[in-house]
Amino acid sequence: MSAIITEKAFEYLDAPIKRVGSPFTPVGFNRILEKAILPNTDLIYKAAKELKSRVEDFIGSGAKSINVGTFHSICARILRQEIHNIGYSKNFTIYDTKDQLSLINTIIKTKNINLGSLKPKAILNKISKLKSDMIMPHEFDAKTYIPLEELTSIIYPLYMKHLAKCDALDFDDLLSLPIKLFKKHPEVLQKYQNFYKYILVDEYQDTNKSQFLFIDLLSKKHKNVCVVGDDDQSIYSWRGADVSNILDFEKTYPNSKVFKLEQNYRSTKNIITAAYSVVKNNNIRAEKKLWSDNETGDLIQILEGRDEYDEAYKISAAIQQEIRSAKRNFKDFAILYRTNAQSRVLEQVLNRNKIPNVIVGGVRFYERKEVKDIIAYLSFFANMKDDISLKRIINTPPRGIGNKTLDIIESHADENGISLFDSLSRLNEITLTSRANNVLTKFHEIIVQYSSLLSTINLEEWVRMLIDGLGYFKYLKGSDDEESKQRRANIDELLNAITDYCSTVEQPRLQDYLEEVALMTDIDSWKDKKNSVSLMTLHSAKGLEFPVVLIPGLNTGLLPLGNDDIDEKALNEERRLFYVGITRAEKKLYIAFAHERNVFGQTKSSFESQFLAELPSELVTNQTSEFSSSTNLKSGESTPYKAPAKRSSTSSTTATSSAVSKTKDPKPGMMVSHKIFGTGKIMRVLGHGPNSKLTINFRSAGTKTIIARYVKLF
DNA sequence: AAGGTAGCGGTTTTT
DNA sequence: CCGCTACCTT
């Protein structure tokens, strides 16, 4: 989500103003915002430039001092300037999720905490939730009979202490510390209030408590705030976003004006109607009527695949068909899925069909092991108190510093209340084997050496020398050939990115580069200059639009995601996610599902998503006549995927008929019913046919093993 | 005491 | 199918 903070640009608006119905905005600011901020942007500063020029086009000159950025980046910028006021170092490091987890694991290990069956990730999620609600450790009223809460109440304060010791901030701190700063130092607040006289927030429905407070404080003086959003598109409640921020805006700011933007300029009538038919099934939402002057448009096409490969194949075929008949370009298409894992198969099949494609997000570039390794080195040089990065690099590449040695160093640092690196400079105080002493001294020397080198040569050159000096490429060669090639390529790309950064910025600084990297969004790094089909998650697609959108994976368990015990609130959010996906489409919408899916490496039969049935049958077709039987795609000789399923099915034009798999063979994942035990899910199958033994997890009776002929398959 | 490997367990979504 | 742990080998 983005915040626009500008001085002149919004003067013509009466403020405060609330706008609702973000996807249905007339040609106006929101549209400019969507166009300007999200696509075609490499980095934040480029986005700001782009926005500036577009706003200038719109209101003429005067759009001078515009600041554009995500909440996180704007907050980070403020903190770099002001954080010393609340007792932190300006050299703070920003920890990503991996760093956070590693920190929590360190705590668990050193404090001998027994997590039981809980995972560190669960604790981290809990802590993050608390932080986004601005609940400090001492304010957390844990219900101690709930293990998660009790353990969190133990770990949370330690986690905070450890972060502070490392001069590190997590993503939540970036949002909450400015508020602490503003409250403690009114003079600092005032400075920024005067600096940002007009404030505009896009995607306001996805703001959390700290983001609300941030805007509230900043706008208190001049009271010029304009927010845009749509409660139907709230898809981040799992990370603390609170829809009531937008729903209660009028109450919070009694002088505000509301403009309902109910005309849609983006999509065809059919797409809008379909989107509405879906989202109206949600029980908690603000009713709005939507309309459009656009053409009625084509019907929504349902694609039915035998499995996810076939589904991907049908999607490829649909794209080829659209390109042939409607003269579209590859860049007009977006494939939007629920989970990143789905991108693999799609990418594979698209490649086989020679359809150029680009995955936005996914396993993020900067989270890949080899890239993260180098970034950890850089982070450590930027902040030597960063124990987490030190632990990552100290034996990468392997230099004979193992767990035992590290344990000794850690307890020394802990006892003396110093950083790990400080302990390394005081090895004489520590009892070590001479071998350990040697390798540690050597490591310490390397760090000192490169640290002093950093101030004498330029950043780019220094990074190259560092990677060289570490023998990192040699280290990568160790693993198997194809993989190490890829990893080397990634390091090369990282080097290119650094070179790029150095050439676009006046004064390249290691820290600034790292900050940019930490806060870069998927969309930022999206290079859509190439004429390619875009692949991304539904979450990433928010705010974007494409002539043709294809949404695969409309299966139970996948969209909506989760098992059948999904609660109403979560189901509503899944539905909103589907709604967001539908409303990305301008001209044409394809929705796909498969009868079988590979989950956990096992093929499981899969049912149609309930959301399919919510599409009005008269707007939907699954006649794929033009290409369903076609093998005219150049799919290559060795394509292992099966020819399109020959199903006698689908004489009906709706997708609402339930797709019952007619297979007689029971398979794991299928639902069954039993005279005595009721309904349950097959967990395991032993043997074949009616006499096979099924391990079934019954809803009320628990797990039983039963001969297949005694149960009924759904 | 390090480092390599086999086997296990576990699934969102993002800054 | 991927990452992590526990164990086994050097």
XYZ file of C-alpha atoms (C1' of nucleotides) in Angstrom:
739
model
C 0.000 0.000 0.000
C 1.200 3.442 -0.699
C 1.038 6.772 0.928
C 1.243 9.906 -1.080
C 2.319 12.904 0.776
C 2.378 16.121 -1.071
C 2.157 19.784 -0.581
C 0.651 21.546 -3.538
C -0.939 18.806 -5.475
C -4.075 18.465 -3.474
C -4.798 22.033 -2.645
C -7.789 22.118 -4.850
C -9.462 19.443 -2.834
C -11.550 20.197 0.201
C -10.154 18.147 2.956
C -10.478 15.961 4.869
C -12.055 13.816 2.257
C -12.849 10.200 2.136
C -13.234 8.314 -1.039
C -14.646 4.883 -1.268
C -14.817 2.404 -4.061
C -11.258 2.465 -5.164
C -11.544 0.174 -8.175
C -14.351 2.239 -9.533
C -12.694 5.593 -9.500
C -13.297 8.061 -12.276
C -10.390 9.545 -14.083
C -8.918 11.305 -11.154
C -6.338 10.919 -8.551
C -6.859 7.360 -7.716
C -6.466 6.383 -11.288
C -3.341 8.425 -11.531
C -2.087 6.765 -8.415
C -2.728 3.311 -9.691
C -1.059 4.063 -12.959
C 1.799 5.967 -11.512
C 2.857 4.175 -8.412
C 2.386 0.570 -9.026
C 3.412 -0.490 -12.491
C 6.598 0.367 -14.303
C 8.501 1.290 -11.225
C 11.905 0.014 -10.356
C 12.592 1.745 -7.120
C 10.902 4.129 -4.796
C 12.653 7.176 -6.050
C 11.755 6.360 -9.607
C 8.136 5.923 -8.596
C 8.155 9.313 -6.978
C 9.453 10.888 -10.138
C 6.876 9.139 -12.225
C 4.063 10.200 -9.962
C 5.298 13.738 -9.949
C 5.190 14.022 -13.703
C 1.746 12.491 -13.870
C 0.361 14.770 -11.237
C 1.868 17.669 -13.113
C 0.082 16.552 -16.235
C -3.105 16.555 -14.272
C -2.972 19.752 -12.291
C -0.301 21.669 -14.105
C 2.857 22.846 -12.506
C 3.130 23.234 -8.806
C 3.376 19.595 -7.936
C 6.792 20.293 -6.654
C 7.429 18.760 -3.331
C 5.818 15.398 -3.630
C 6.888 12.481 -1.555
C 5.744 9.078 -2.568
C 6.345 5.806 -0.889
C 4.999 2.930 1.061
C 4.337 3.536 4.726
C 7.383 1.488 5.515
C 9.727 3.475 3.325
C 8.424 6.857 4.416
C 8.674 5.850 8.046
C 12.173 4.477 7.560
C 13.238 7.765 6.036
C 11.909 9.696 9.013
C 13.553 7.314 11.453
C 16.949 7.620 9.789
C 16.755 11.312 10.533
C 15.187 11.304 13.955
C 15.513 7.990 15.708
C 18.332 9.193 17.966
C 15.645 11.180 19.786
C 14.250 7.983 21.223
C 17.536 6.342 21.996
C 18.252 4.245 18.932
C 21.203 4.401 16.604
C 20.779 5.918 13.162
C 22.700 2.962 11.822
C 19.837 0.635 12.523
C 19.506 -2.486 10.426
C 16.141 -3.592 9.099
C 15.424 -7.241 9.823
C 13.359 -9.290 7.439
C 11.257 -12.289 8.399
C 14.153 -14.701 8.145
C 16.268 -12.546 10.429
C 13.403 -12.297 12.885
C 12.961 -16.044 12.970
C 16.633 -16.573 13.427
C 16.545 -14.158 16.333
C 13.652 -16.002 17.950
C 15.451 -19.296 17.509
C 18.506 -17.825 19.189
C 16.403 -16.783 22.149
C 14.737 -20.168 22.416
C 18.095 -21.864 22.386
C 19.984 -19.617 24.767
C 17.153 -19.363 27.272
C 16.329 -23.040 27.012
C 12.697 -22.404 26.259
C 10.536 -25.413 25.519
C 8.105 -24.590 22.747
C 6.246 -27.870 22.945
C 4.404 -28.354 19.696
C 4.461 -24.683 18.766
C 6.591 -23.416 15.955
C 8.823 -20.356 16.201
C 6.870 -18.901 13.311
C 3.689 -18.962 15.371
C 5.399 -16.966 18.100
C 6.717 -14.515 15.552
C 3.265 -14.041 14.047
C 1.835 -13.395 17.466
C 4.523 -10.873 18.310
C 4.041 -9.136 14.997
C 0.301 -8.931 15.546
C 0.846 -7.401 18.976
C 3.295 -4.900 17.584
C 1.014 -3.816 14.797
C -1.657 -3.248 17.424
C 0.909 -1.225 19.352
C 0.846 -3.461 22.391
C 4.192 -3.366 24.172
C 5.560 -6.379 26.073
C 4.583 -4.996 29.458
C 1.093 -4.238 28.201
C 0.472 -7.704 26.901
C -2.083 -9.371 29.091
C -1.386 -12.972 28.225
C -3.842 -15.685 28.955
C -1.345 -18.027 30.512
C -3.503 -21.092 30.027
C -2.974 -20.711 26.286
C 0.536 -21.955 25.477
C 0.976 -19.583 22.539
C 0.141 -16.594 24.684
C 2.230 -17.687 27.607
C 5.296 -18.417 25.502
C 4.841 -15.189 23.611
C 4.724 -13.266 26.865
C 8.091 -14.788 27.729
C 9.739 -14.398 24.351
C 8.334 -11.018 23.305
C 10.284 -8.906 25.818
C 13.455 -10.865 25.132
C 12.921 -10.385 21.442
C 12.635 -6.627 21.876
C 15.707 -6.506 24.040
C 17.678 -8.517 21.549
C 16.602 -6.304 18.656
C 17.699 -3.236 20.564
C 21.020 -4.827 21.353
C 21.629 -5.460 17.681
C 20.520 -1.972 16.651
C 17.919 -3.657 14.549
C 14.329 -2.802 13.718
C 11.744 -5.156 12.302
C 9.039 -4.152 9.825
C 6.586 -3.449 12.601
C 9.031 -1.134 14.359
C 9.289 0.961 11.233
C 5.614 1.797 11.637
C 5.325 2.026 15.394
C 8.497 3.876 16.324
C 7.579 7.070 14.462
C 4.504 7.238 16.664
C 6.530 6.801 19.788
C 8.832 9.496 18.444
C 6.007 11.894 17.634
C 4.395 11.431 21.023
C 7.584 11.952 22.958
C 8.857 14.808 20.874
C 6.112 17.191 19.811
C 8.676 19.452 18.179
C 9.688 16.663 15.815
C 6.055 15.948 15.031
C 5.497 19.582 14.271
C 8.383 19.651 11.881
C 6.874 16.829 9.868
C 3.364 18.229 10.133
C 4.630 21.354 8.453
C 6.561 19.393 5.934
C 3.613 17.243 4.845
C 0.744 19.678 4.598
C -1.390 17.473 2.414
C -1.651 13.770 2.798
C -3.193 11.185 0.553
C -3.382 7.519 1.364
C -4.197 4.897 -1.189
C -5.616 1.473 -0.283
C -6.658 2.839 3.080
C -8.745 -0.241 3.863
C -5.520 -2.109 4.476
C -4.037 0.186 7.078
C -3.420 -1.130 10.562
C -3.518 0.636 13.881
C -0.037 2.114 13.744
C -0.532 3.321 10.194
C -3.768 4.954 11.222
C -2.060 6.720 14.108
C 0.814 7.796 11.903
C -1.488 9.562 9.464
C -3.689 10.844 12.260
C -0.774 12.515 14.033
C 0.806 13.876 10.879
C -2.432 15.430 9.701
C -3.578 16.832 13.049
C -2.295 20.295 12.348
C -3.363 21.035 8.809
C -6.195 18.549 8.610
C -5.686 17.865 4.946
C -6.051 14.192 4.489
C -7.594 12.299 1.642
C -7.896 8.572 1.730
C -8.979 6.174 -0.966
C -10.123 2.670 -0.401
C -12.722 -0.022 -0.690
C -13.688 -2.253 2.194
C -14.478 -5.033 -0.249
C -10.808 -5.123 -1.122
C -9.465 -5.501 2.366
C -7.135 -8.493 2.102
C -4.561 -7.919 4.799
C -6.453 -8.451 8.013
C -4.108 -11.334 8.801
C -1.358 -8.823 9.299
C -3.364 -6.437 11.400
C -5.158 -4.323 8.806
C -8.362 -2.959 10.279
C -11.238 -2.146 7.921
C -12.879 0.010 10.531
C -10.209 2.611 9.801
C -12.017 3.346 6.566
C -15.539 2.433 7.643
C -15.358 4.780 10.646
C -13.511 7.548 8.868
C -16.507 9.886 8.982
C -16.913 9.340 12.699
C -13.223 9.853 13.338
C -13.128 13.019 11.261
C -16.561 14.628 11.589
C -15.793 17.340 9.048
C -14.949 14.951 6.306
C -16.746 14.630 3.026
C -17.394 11.321 1.391
C -17.367 10.807 -2.313
C -18.768 7.497 -3.366
C -17.074 6.438 -6.507
C -19.435 3.872 -7.854
C -18.792 4.203 -11.513
C -16.269 1.778 -12.843
C -14.101 2.836 -15.712
C -12.030 -0.263 -15.888
C -14.024 -3.381 -16.577
C -16.809 -4.616 -18.804
C -20.321 -4.809 -17.414
C -20.141 -8.568 -17.261
C -16.995 -8.531 -15.191
C -18.406 -5.976 -12.790
C -21.626 -7.910 -12.364
C -19.734 -11.121 -11.771
C -17.493 -9.447 -9.215
C -20.472 -8.051 -7.392
C -22.314 -11.376 -7.409
C -19.372 -12.899 -5.627
C -18.674 -10.238 -3.065
C -22.288 -9.701 -2.108
C -22.162 -13.093 -0.396
C -20.014 -11.581 2.299
C -21.999 -10.829 5.417
C -19.907 -7.973 6.725
C -19.602 -5.200 4.204
C -20.848 -1.751 3.266
C -23.367 -2.036 0.465
C -22.667 -0.011 -2.641
C -24.177 -0.004 -6.066
C -21.743 -0.239 -8.883
C -22.288 0.667 -12.444
C -20.417 1.271 -15.634
C -20.833 2.821 -19.041
C -18.477 0.295 -20.510
C -19.457 -2.347 -23.027
C -21.132 -5.535 -21.866
C -18.142 -7.542 -22.979
C -17.522 -11.236 -23.320
C -18.711 -13.959 -21.045
C -16.450 -15.195 -18.340
C -14.719 -18.349 -19.437
C -14.317 -21.291 -17.160
C -11.392 -23.565 -17.915
C -11.523 -27.079 -16.574
C -8.316 -29.021 -16.211
C -7.688 -32.630 -15.362
C -4.859 -31.638 -13.093
C -2.796 -28.517 -12.595
C -0.697 -29.249 -15.678
C -3.771 -29.524 -17.800
C -5.116 -26.398 -16.170
C -1.935 -24.561 -17.064
C -2.115 -25.963 -20.549
C -5.658 -24.659 -20.978
C -4.510 -21.293 -19.769
C -1.690 -21.295 -22.293
C -4.112 -22.251 -25.023
C -6.474 -19.470 -24.008
C -3.661 -16.956 -24.198
C -2.579 -18.182 -27.621
C -6.157 -18.048 -28.781
C -6.652 -14.502 -27.508
C -3.492 -13.398 -29.211
C -4.569 -14.898 -32.506
C -8.159 -13.775 -32.529
C -8.179 -10.590 -30.502
C -4.745 -9.374 -31.503
C -3.501 -8.997 -28.007
C 0.066 -8.837 -26.774
C 1.593 -11.039 -24.116
C 1.832 -8.103 -21.778
C -1.960 -7.773 -21.800
C -2.278 -10.939 -19.710
C -1.952 -11.593 -16.034
C -2.257 -14.920 -14.294
C -3.249 -14.371 -10.679
C -3.043 -17.192 -8.175
C -3.557 -17.701 -4.466
C -0.195 -19.178 -3.480
C 3.274 -18.674 -4.870
C 3.675 -22.429 -5.125
C 1.242 -22.451 -8.030
C 3.611 -20.424 -10.169
C 5.955 -23.333 -10.786
C 3.727 -25.423 -12.964
C 2.318 -22.394 -14.752
C 5.771 -21.150 -15.579
C 6.835 -24.559 -16.823
C 3.892 -25.004 -19.141
C 4.038 -21.434 -20.421
C 7.693 -21.871 -21.232
C 7.014 -25.082 -23.054
C 4.443 -23.294 -25.132
C 6.898 -20.497 -25.814
C 4.809 -17.924 -24.038
C 7.117 -15.302 -22.553
C 6.310 -14.777 -18.902
C 7.602 -13.050 -15.836
C 6.941 -14.065 -12.259
C 6.451 -11.110 -9.965
C 7.437 -11.928 -6.428
C 7.627 -15.579 -5.668
C 10.764 -16.605 -3.902
C 12.001 -13.092 -3.683
C 15.358 -12.420 -5.224
C 16.766 -10.954 -2.065
C 15.634 -13.933 -0.035
C 17.568 -16.487 -2.002
C 20.269 -18.105 0.041
C 23.245 -16.889 -1.927
C 21.924 -13.357 -2.273
C 20.974 -13.229 1.369
C 24.453 -14.409 2.307
C 26.076 -11.502 0.529
C 23.487 -9.069 1.832
C 24.214 -10.369 5.328
C 27.868 -9.505 4.828
C 26.938 -6.036 3.658
C 24.511 -5.572 6.537
C 27.137 -6.585 8.987
C 29.627 -4.085 7.634
C 26.955 -1.420 7.942
C 26.208 -2.347 11.545
C 28.661 -4.487 13.454
C 26.251 -4.997 16.321
C 24.064 -7.051 14.047
C 24.560 -10.449 15.679
C 22.061 -12.172 13.429
C 23.956 -11.284 10.275
C 27.232 -12.164 11.947
C 25.937 -15.608 12.806
C 24.933 -16.087 9.220
C 28.284 -15.129 7.743
C 30.722 -16.380 10.340
C 30.959 -19.803 8.754
C 29.818 -19.026 5.229
C 31.807 -20.091 3.263
C 32.849 -22.800 5.775
C 35.966 -21.787 7.608
C 35.959 -24.190 10.500
C 33.785 -22.273 12.933
C 31.121 -24.717 14.037
C 28.248 -24.703 16.458
C 30.299 -25.534 19.539
C 32.698 -22.679 18.964
C 29.854 -20.329 18.233
C 28.105 -21.375 21.433
C 31.168 -20.411 23.442
C 31.367 -17.011 21.791
C 27.668 -16.442 22.298
C 27.749 -17.151 25.995
C 30.770 -14.891 26.409
C 28.923 -12.077 24.643
C 25.827 -12.772 26.691
C 27.665 -12.745 30.024
C 29.367 -9.478 29.237
C 26.422 -7.844 27.585
C 28.364 -7.156 24.412
C 27.924 -7.986 20.763
C 29.305 -11.142 19.209
C 31.796 -9.127 17.249
C 33.036 -7.446 20.423
C 33.624 -10.889 21.839
C 35.700 -11.728 18.795
C 37.983 -8.821 19.580
C 38.417 -10.118 23.107
C 39.365 -13.696 22.345
C 42.013 -13.584 25.048
C 39.214 -13.673 27.619
C 37.798 -16.872 26.166
C 39.043 -20.405 26.574
C 39.194 -22.020 23.162
C 41.069 -24.756 21.369
C 43.995 -23.329 19.519
C 42.404 -24.279 16.221
C 39.212 -22.412 17.032
C 41.246 -19.490 18.251
C 43.104 -19.430 14.957
C 40.106 -19.454 12.670
C 38.286 -16.864 14.747
C 41.269 -14.545 14.709
C 41.503 -14.961 10.968
C 37.827 -14.160 10.528
C 38.148 -11.102 12.717
C 41.051 -9.899 10.622
C 39.113 -10.283 7.398
C 36.304 -8.175 8.776
C 38.601 -5.449 10.040
C 40.500 -5.421 6.786
C 37.470 -5.028 4.546
C 35.889 -2.613 6.926
C 38.735 -0.170 6.549
C 38.878 -0.782 2.829
C 35.247 0.296 2.499
C 36.025 3.898 3.284
C 38.783 4.119 0.698
C 37.224 2.774 -2.517
C 33.809 3.010 -4.088
C 30.994 0.751 -3.034
C 30.696 -1.206 -6.228
C 34.339 -2.073 -6.419
C 34.407 -2.933 -2.760
C 31.584 -5.463 -3.033
C 33.291 -7.158 -5.945
C 36.530 -7.369 -4.012
C 34.728 -8.723 -0.986
C 32.997 -11.504 -2.885
C 36.280 -12.313 -4.532
C 38.206 -12.261 -1.294
C 35.706 -14.526 0.399
C 36.064 -17.111 -2.318
C 32.312 -17.155 -2.506
C 32.144 -18.339 -6.098
C 34.446 -21.203 -5.327
C 32.208 -22.107 -2.426
C 29.162 -22.187 -4.696
C 30.866 -24.485 -7.121
C 30.739 -27.171 -4.494
C 27.089 -27.971 -4.994
C 25.744 -29.596 -8.123
C 26.357 -28.037 -11.448
C 23.026 -26.685 -12.650
C 22.176 -25.243 -9.282
C 25.523 -23.581 -8.694
C 25.312 -22.022 -12.136
C 21.997 -20.462 -11.198
C 23.385 -19.255 -7.900
C 26.350 -17.641 -9.575
C 24.010 -15.969 -11.985
C 22.070 -14.607 -9.045
C 25.202 -13.170 -7.489
C 26.022 -11.581 -10.819
C 22.572 -10.087 -10.886
C 23.066 -8.765 -7.399
C 26.322 -7.156 -8.498
C 24.508 -5.623 -11.434
C 21.852 -4.258 -9.126
C 24.521 -2.679 -6.965
C 26.238 -1.204 -10.007
C 22.874 0.084 -11.110
C 22.242 1.628 -7.755
C 25.644 3.284 -7.681
C 25.117 4.859 -11.063
C 21.655 6.249 -10.321
C 22.337 7.747 -6.928
C 24.458 10.767 -6.288
C 26.109 9.478 -3.188
C 26.008 5.702 -3.006
C 25.995 4.593 0.586
C 25.961 1.034 1.746
C 23.246 1.732 4.266
C 20.934 3.437 1.812
C 21.312 0.591 -0.592
C 20.456 -1.931 2.108
C 17.409 0.030 3.127
C 16.165 0.104 -0.412
C 16.660 -3.614 -0.695
C 14.865 -4.319 2.543
C 11.814 -2.284 1.653
C 11.561 -3.011 -2.017
C 8.210 -4.442 -2.992
C 7.533 -7.131 -5.557
C 5.924 -4.592 -7.775
C 8.936 -2.333 -7.523
C 11.145 -4.907 -9.126
C 8.621 -5.815 -11.739
C 10.160 -5.201 -15.096
C 7.204 -5.278 -17.388
C 8.958 -3.547 -20.188
C 9.302 -6.901 -21.817
C 6.287 -8.140 -23.665
C 5.463 -10.911 -21.226
C 2.563 -12.472 -19.429
C 2.684 -11.460 -15.765
C 2.361 -14.067 -13.045
C 1.710 -12.972 -9.486
C -0.312 -13.627 -6.386
C -3.740 -12.106 -5.958
C -2.301 -10.045 -3.126
C 0.391 -8.547 -5.316
C -2.134 -7.712 -8.011
C -4.075 -5.285 -5.872
C -4.148 -1.912 -7.548
C -3.170 -3.231 -10.959
C -5.215 -3.828 -14.088
C -4.865 -5.953 -17.204
C -6.916 -6.419 -20.353
C -7.087 -10.163 -19.747
C -6.912 -11.802 -16.339
C -6.704 -15.533 -15.757
C -7.287 -16.945 -12.300
C -6.318 -20.588 -11.831
C -6.850 -22.784 -8.832
C -10.548 -22.263 -8.119
C -10.562 -25.379 -5.997
C -11.665 -26.039 -2.470
C -8.736 -25.749 -0.137
C -6.866 -23.461 -2.508
C -9.288 -20.604 -3.077
C -10.693 -20.336 -0.480
C -7.443 -21.510 1.021
C -7.515 -23.737 4.070
C -9.256 -26.804 5.365
C -12.948 -27.102 5.875
C -12.863 -25.662 9.374
C -12.240 -22.209 7.897
C -14.234 -19.640 9.821
C -16.629 -17.078 8.432
C -14.240 -14.179 8.783
C -11.459 -15.943 6.946
C -13.884 -17.109 4.276
C -15.007 -13.522 3.751
C -11.431 -12.439 3.240
C -10.791 -15.224 0.752
C -13.860 -14.087 -1.118
C -12.598 -10.515 -1.164
C -9.351 -11.822 -2.560
C -11.200 -13.516 -5.389
C -13.103 -10.261 -5.871
C -9.866 -8.322 -6.131
C -8.707 -10.795 -8.758
C -11.869 -10.500 -10.833
C -11.820 -6.720 -10.746
C -8.281 -6.581 -12.134
C -9.684 -7.553 -15.531
C -10.594 -4.909 -18.069
C -11.913 -6.903 -21.002
C -11.819 -10.572 -20.383
C -11.721 -12.954 -17.489
C -10.776 -16.612 -17.386
C -11.248 -18.740 -14.325
C -9.735 -22.189 -14.079
C -9.845 -25.185 -11.808
C -8.539 -28.730 -11.880
C -10.017 -32.048 -10.838
C -6.803 -33.268 -9.306
C -3.978 -31.394 -7.723
C -0.588 -32.331 -6.539
C -0.363 -31.370 -2.920
C 2.656 -32.469 -0.904
C 3.876 -34.429 -3.864
C 0.740 -36.547 -3.798
C -2.069 -36.375 -6.288
C -5.303 -35.600 -4.579
C -8.685 -35.216 -6.114
C -9.951 -31.728 -5.757
C -13.364 -30.134 -5.871
C -14.591 -26.965 -7.455
C -14.435 -23.917 -5.281
C -17.726 -22.782 -3.846
C -16.939 -19.368 -5.296
C -17.529 -20.702 -8.797
C -21.149 -21.318 -7.945
C -21.490 -17.698 -6.909
C -20.873 -16.478 -10.435
C -24.176 -15.886 -12.223
C -24.656 -18.767 -14.630
C -25.787 -16.522 -17.458
C -22.452 -14.692 -17.418
C -20.335 -17.766 -17.547
C -19.366 -20.209 -20.246
C -17.106 -23.184 -20.324
C -17.253 -23.708 -24.025
C -13.687 -23.773 -24.998
C -14.557 -24.924 -28.489
C -12.060 -22.831 -30.285
C -9.122 -24.476 -28.708
C -10.225 -27.227 -26.406
C -9.486 -29.999 -28.828
C -6.618 -28.295 -30.487
C -3.245 -29.863 -30.427
C -2.062 -27.243 -32.820
C 0.054 -25.578 -30.221
C 3.689 -26.050 -30.690
C 3.972 -27.932 -27.518
C 7.128 -29.680 -28.507
C 7.783 -33.350 -29.057
C 8.653 -34.335 -25.586
C 5.882 -32.613 -23.725
C 5.076 -34.994 -20.943
C 1.812 -33.418 -20.001
C -1.297 -35.176 -21.064
C -3.477 -34.166 -23.927
C -6.528 -32.191 -22.895
C -8.886 -34.362 -20.964
C -11.603 -35.855 -23.100
C -14.537 -35.491 -20.852
C -18.021 -36.070 -22.022
C -18.936 -33.391 -19.549
C -19.754 -29.786 -19.882
C -22.744 -29.671 -22.064
C -24.085 -27.157 -19.625
C -22.837 -23.648 -20.003
C -22.457 -22.998 -16.344
C -19.758 -23.903 -13.947
C -22.169 -24.371 -11.154
C -22.673 -28.050 -11.667
C -20.622 -29.808 -9.103
C -17.644 -31.653 -10.404
C -17.864 -34.992 -8.751
C -14.942 -37.150 -9.547
C -16.390 -40.377 -10.884
C -13.375 -42.474 -10.008
C -14.173 -45.573 -8.040
C -10.792 -45.702 -6.378
C -10.630 -44.052 -2.998
C -7.764 -41.623 -2.718
C -6.266 -39.663 0.129
C -8.053 -36.378 0.586
C -11.463 -37.659 -0.500
C -14.413 -37.205 1.774
C -16.421 -40.250 2.761
C -19.411 -41.077 4.868
C -19.887 -44.050 7.169
C -23.070 -45.386 8.721
C -21.791 -45.137 12.256
C -18.882 -42.706 12.207
C -20.394 -40.051 9.946
C -18.276 -38.035 7.539
C -14.518 -38.014 7.362
C -11.519 -37.533 5.171
C -9.346 -40.314 3.766
C -5.830 -39.967 5.037
C -4.211 -43.125 3.703
C -5.113 -45.920 1.270
C -3.729 -49.449 1.455
C -4.423 -51.720 -1.510
C -6.934 -51.333 -4.324
C -10.618 -51.641 -4.973
C -13.456 -52.261 -2.554
C -11.290 -54.261 -0.193
C -8.592 -51.684 0.286
C -7.980 -50.461 3.798
C -8.635 -46.809 4.380
C -7.329 -44.715 7.208
C -10.036 -42.155 7.720
C -10.110 -39.140 9.920
C -13.727 -38.758 11.011
C -14.929 -35.397 12.106
C -16.436 -36.613 15.347
C -15.142 -40.143 15.786
C -11.442 -39.532 15.168
C -9.144 -41.698 13.082
C -10.218 -45.224 12.134
C -9.112 -47.840 9.664
C -11.978 -49.162 7.577
C -12.425 -51.440 4.548
C -13.352 -49.382 1.521
C -16.612 -51.145 0.744
C -18.128 -50.052 4.040
C -17.893 -46.361 3.303
C -19.513 -44.197 0.708
C -17.383 -41.874 -1.336
C -18.715 -38.414 -1.862
C 34.395 -30.709 16.522
C 32.965 -29.880 11.546
C 30.750 -30.965 7.704
C 27.944 -33.823 4.744
C 23.699 -36.456 4.040
C 19.429 -38.834 4.654
C 15.056 -38.509 6.131
C 11.408 -36.022 7.930
C 7.910 -32.591 8.362
C 5.090 -28.819 6.618
C 2.352 -25.276 3.401
C -0.821 -19.051 2.665
C -0.862 -14.177 1.533
C 3.667 -9.201 2.391
C 6.452 -4.981 4.205
C 9.414 -30.385 -3.830
C 12.242 -27.742 -0.507
C 14.422 -26.586 3.843
C 15.779 -28.022 8.228
C 17.320 -31.432 11.901
C 19.648 -35.317 13.564
C 22.815 -38.326 12.869
C 26.871 -40.327 10.920
C 31.397 -39.940 9.012
C 35.878 -37.719 8.713
